[in-house]
Amino acid sequence: MARIVVKFGGTSVATVERIRQAARHVKREVDAGHEVAVVVSAMSGKTNELVGWVNEASPLHDAREYDAVVASGEQVTAGLMAIVLSEMGIQSRSFAGWQVPIRTDDAHGAARIVEIDPTELDKRMKDGWVPVITGFQGISPHGRITTLGRGGSDTSAVAVAAAVKADRCDIYTDVDGVYTTDPRIVPKAQRLTKISFEEMLEMASLGAKVLMIRSVEMAMAYKVPLLVRSTFDDPDAPQVGPDGLPGVPGTLVCDEDEIMEKHIVSGVTLAKAEAKITLRDVKDNPGVAAGVFGTLADQGIVVDMIVQNIADDGATTDITFTVPDSEYDKAIKALENAGDKIEYGRLSGSKGGAKVSVIGVGMRSHAGVASSMFRALADKGINIQLITTSEIKTSVLIDEQYAELAVRALHTYYGLDKKDA
Ligand code: ADP
Ligand code: ASP
Ligand code: MG
């Protein structure tokens, strides 16, 4: 007998019919003798609709009320899932974040989970109940509803799994696993059987939205194995597989040591809508970068790639960095208004960049991955605007119009295309 936390994403609970399909997966696990807790997202499109209503009511709204509104989508699906499970003969009860409680900090709209009290969930599961918990939300130290940021139900699921000491966390979604790149962009993408936490972390932070970054960080920290699989597979198909894990198509996100076959490049990611900002003739003094990025951090602007040149005249340098397109105007204004805090000559920038990255733990031991990436892009006539690297990834910023072309070219170049496609 295992204890499993299962999470269903928005498309998996988009209608009552789909909730029924999702519930059949839960029933299979319960019938097999496992203890199960469920975490649900809102119906797909619902959170966007709720965000739209909040902005329509007032673009300058109080973040506490934003959370009160956008958290409601998950309350609906949690209740519906509990009803559907009960109808199937499974004792089930829904729990909103505050009822568990899932305690978070008070960063409304992007809250972090601080603590989950497992008592009630633990008791229910031991008594043969299936608790259904709203994803994406919690309660602040002031007793207000908070939300965790878009895609946050993945994080709720992993946090619940860690809190109730689950054996694994199954993420049910609309694809049957983690692919070498987004299968919507490259139909030849292949499903990975296993991927390491570290590679998944890079993939999530570089644009593969199949898992929220924070959920992977948490799974890695608490050693919760994640299984990404499809809700739309037949729930009654045989489920025996290696490691006591289902033998159905899926991807196991696990420790690097558990992966025998290590690829040099495991995946290619794409993040669009990246704006580039350059500060020229910045004084080459200690504290200048802290001034620039402190100014942006004060505004809550998240900076991604950062490149600083050496000062060839010994006095001034250039700094280029990227922010999401949606934060571009705010970032420019913040820098222009920073006054004496930052001494620079000129400010320039543009929206509409795309960040394309190649990821793989094999890069640690293989030279030449970056140079071959640049060659593959050059062969397609694609100009590289910025480059950043880490131990297991290389990212480039290019013009958005070449984004898909670049992803496809790199996917083919590194031999990731499905053989029979
Ligand atoms: P959910 O609503 O279940 O949380 P998401 O839409 O958040 O689902 O995430 C699943 C989607 O992630 C897939 O439909 C797919 O288009 C996209 N995706 C992006 N990159 C990848 C990848 N490397 N592997 C699998 N899916 C990916
Ligand atoms: N419903 C939330 C969103 O759309 C959380 C989630 O689905 O993970 O962002
Ligand atoms: Mg998601």
PDB file of N, CA and C and ligand atoms in Angstrom, residues 7 41-42 47 74 136 150-154, ligand 2:
ATOM      1  N   LYS A   7      -2.610  15.113  -8.657  1.00  0.00           N
ATOM      2  CA  LYS A   7      -3.037  16.474  -9.006  1.00  0.00           C
ATOM      3  C   LYS A   7      -3.607  16.484 -10.412  1.00  0.00           C
ATOM      4  N   SER A  41      -6.796  21.872  -9.919  1.00  0.00           N
ATOM      5  CA  SER A  41      -6.745  23.232 -10.485  1.00  0.00           C
ATOM      6  C   SER A  41      -8.169  23.670 -10.766  1.00  0.00           C
ATOM      7  N   ALA A  42      -8.308  24.918 -11.175  1.00  0.00           N
ATOM      8  CA  ALA A  42      -9.599  25.416 -11.658  1.00  0.00           C
ATOM      9  C   ALA A  42      -9.827  24.872 -13.065  1.00  0.00           C
ATOM     10  N   THR A  47      -9.294  30.638 -14.476  1.00  0.00           N
ATOM     11  CA  THR A  47      -8.445  31.605 -13.763  1.00  0.00           C
ATOM     12  C   THR A  47      -8.204  32.844 -14.632  1.00  0.00           C
ATOM     13  N   GLU A  74     -10.750  27.134  -8.001  1.00  0.00           N
ATOM     14  CA  GLU A  74     -10.358  25.830  -7.451  1.00  0.00           C
ATOM     15  C   GLU A  74     -11.393  25.324  -6.441  1.00  0.00           C
ATOM     16  N   PHE A 136      -3.280  25.898  -5.669  1.00  0.00           N
ATOM     17  CA  PHE A 136      -3.060  27.315  -6.031  1.00  0.00           C
ATOM     18  C   PHE A 136      -3.282  28.294  -4.887  1.00  0.00           C
ATOM     19  N   ARG A 150       0.652  31.837 -11.061  1.00  0.00           N
ATOM     20  CA  ARG A 150       0.050  31.003 -12.101  1.00  0.00           C
ATOM     21  C   ARG A 150       0.749  29.643 -12.192  1.00  0.00           C
ATOM     22  N   GLY A 151      -0.070  28.637 -12.377  1.00  0.00           N
ATOM     23  CA  GLY A 151       0.463  27.275 -12.428  1.00  0.00           C
ATOM     24  C   GLY A 151       0.725  26.696 -11.040  1.00  0.00           C
ATOM     25  N   GLY A 152       0.254  27.407 -10.007  1.00  0.00           N
ATOM     26  CA  GLY A 152       0.626  27.086  -8.624  1.00  0.00           C
ATOM     27  C   GLY A 152       0.065  25.789  -8.066  1.00  0.00           C
ATOM     28  N   SER A 153      -0.899  25.184  -8.743  1.00  0.00           N
ATOM     29  CA  SER A 153      -1.457  23.931  -8.205  1.00  0.00           C
ATOM     30  C   SER A 153      -0.423  22.812  -8.164  1.00  0.00           C
ATOM     31  N   ASP A 154       0.539  22.842  -9.084  1.00  0.00           N
ATOM     32  CA  ASP A 154       1.619  21.838  -9.038  1.00  0.00           C
ATOM     33  C   ASP A 154       2.331  21.940  -7.689  1.00  0.00           C
TER      34      ASP A 154
HETATM   35  N1  ASP B   2      -5.664  27.745 -11.845  1.00  0.00           N
HETATM   36  C1  ASP B   2      -4.353  28.306 -11.623  1.00  0.00           C
HETATM   37  C2  ASP B   2      -3.796  28.856 -12.920  1.00  0.00           C
HETATM   38  O1  ASP B   2      -4.447  28.747 -13.964  1.00  0.00           O
HETATM   39  C3  ASP B   2      -3.401  27.348 -10.988  1.00  0.00           C
HETATM   40  C4  ASP B   2      -3.076  26.120 -11.805  1.00  0.00           C
HETATM   41  O2  ASP B   2      -3.821  25.761 -12.703  1.00  0.00           O
HETATM   42  O3  ASP B   2      -2.051  25.495 -11.527  1.00  0.00           O
HETATM   43  O4  ASP B   2      -2.740  29.421 -12.924  1.00  0.00           O
END
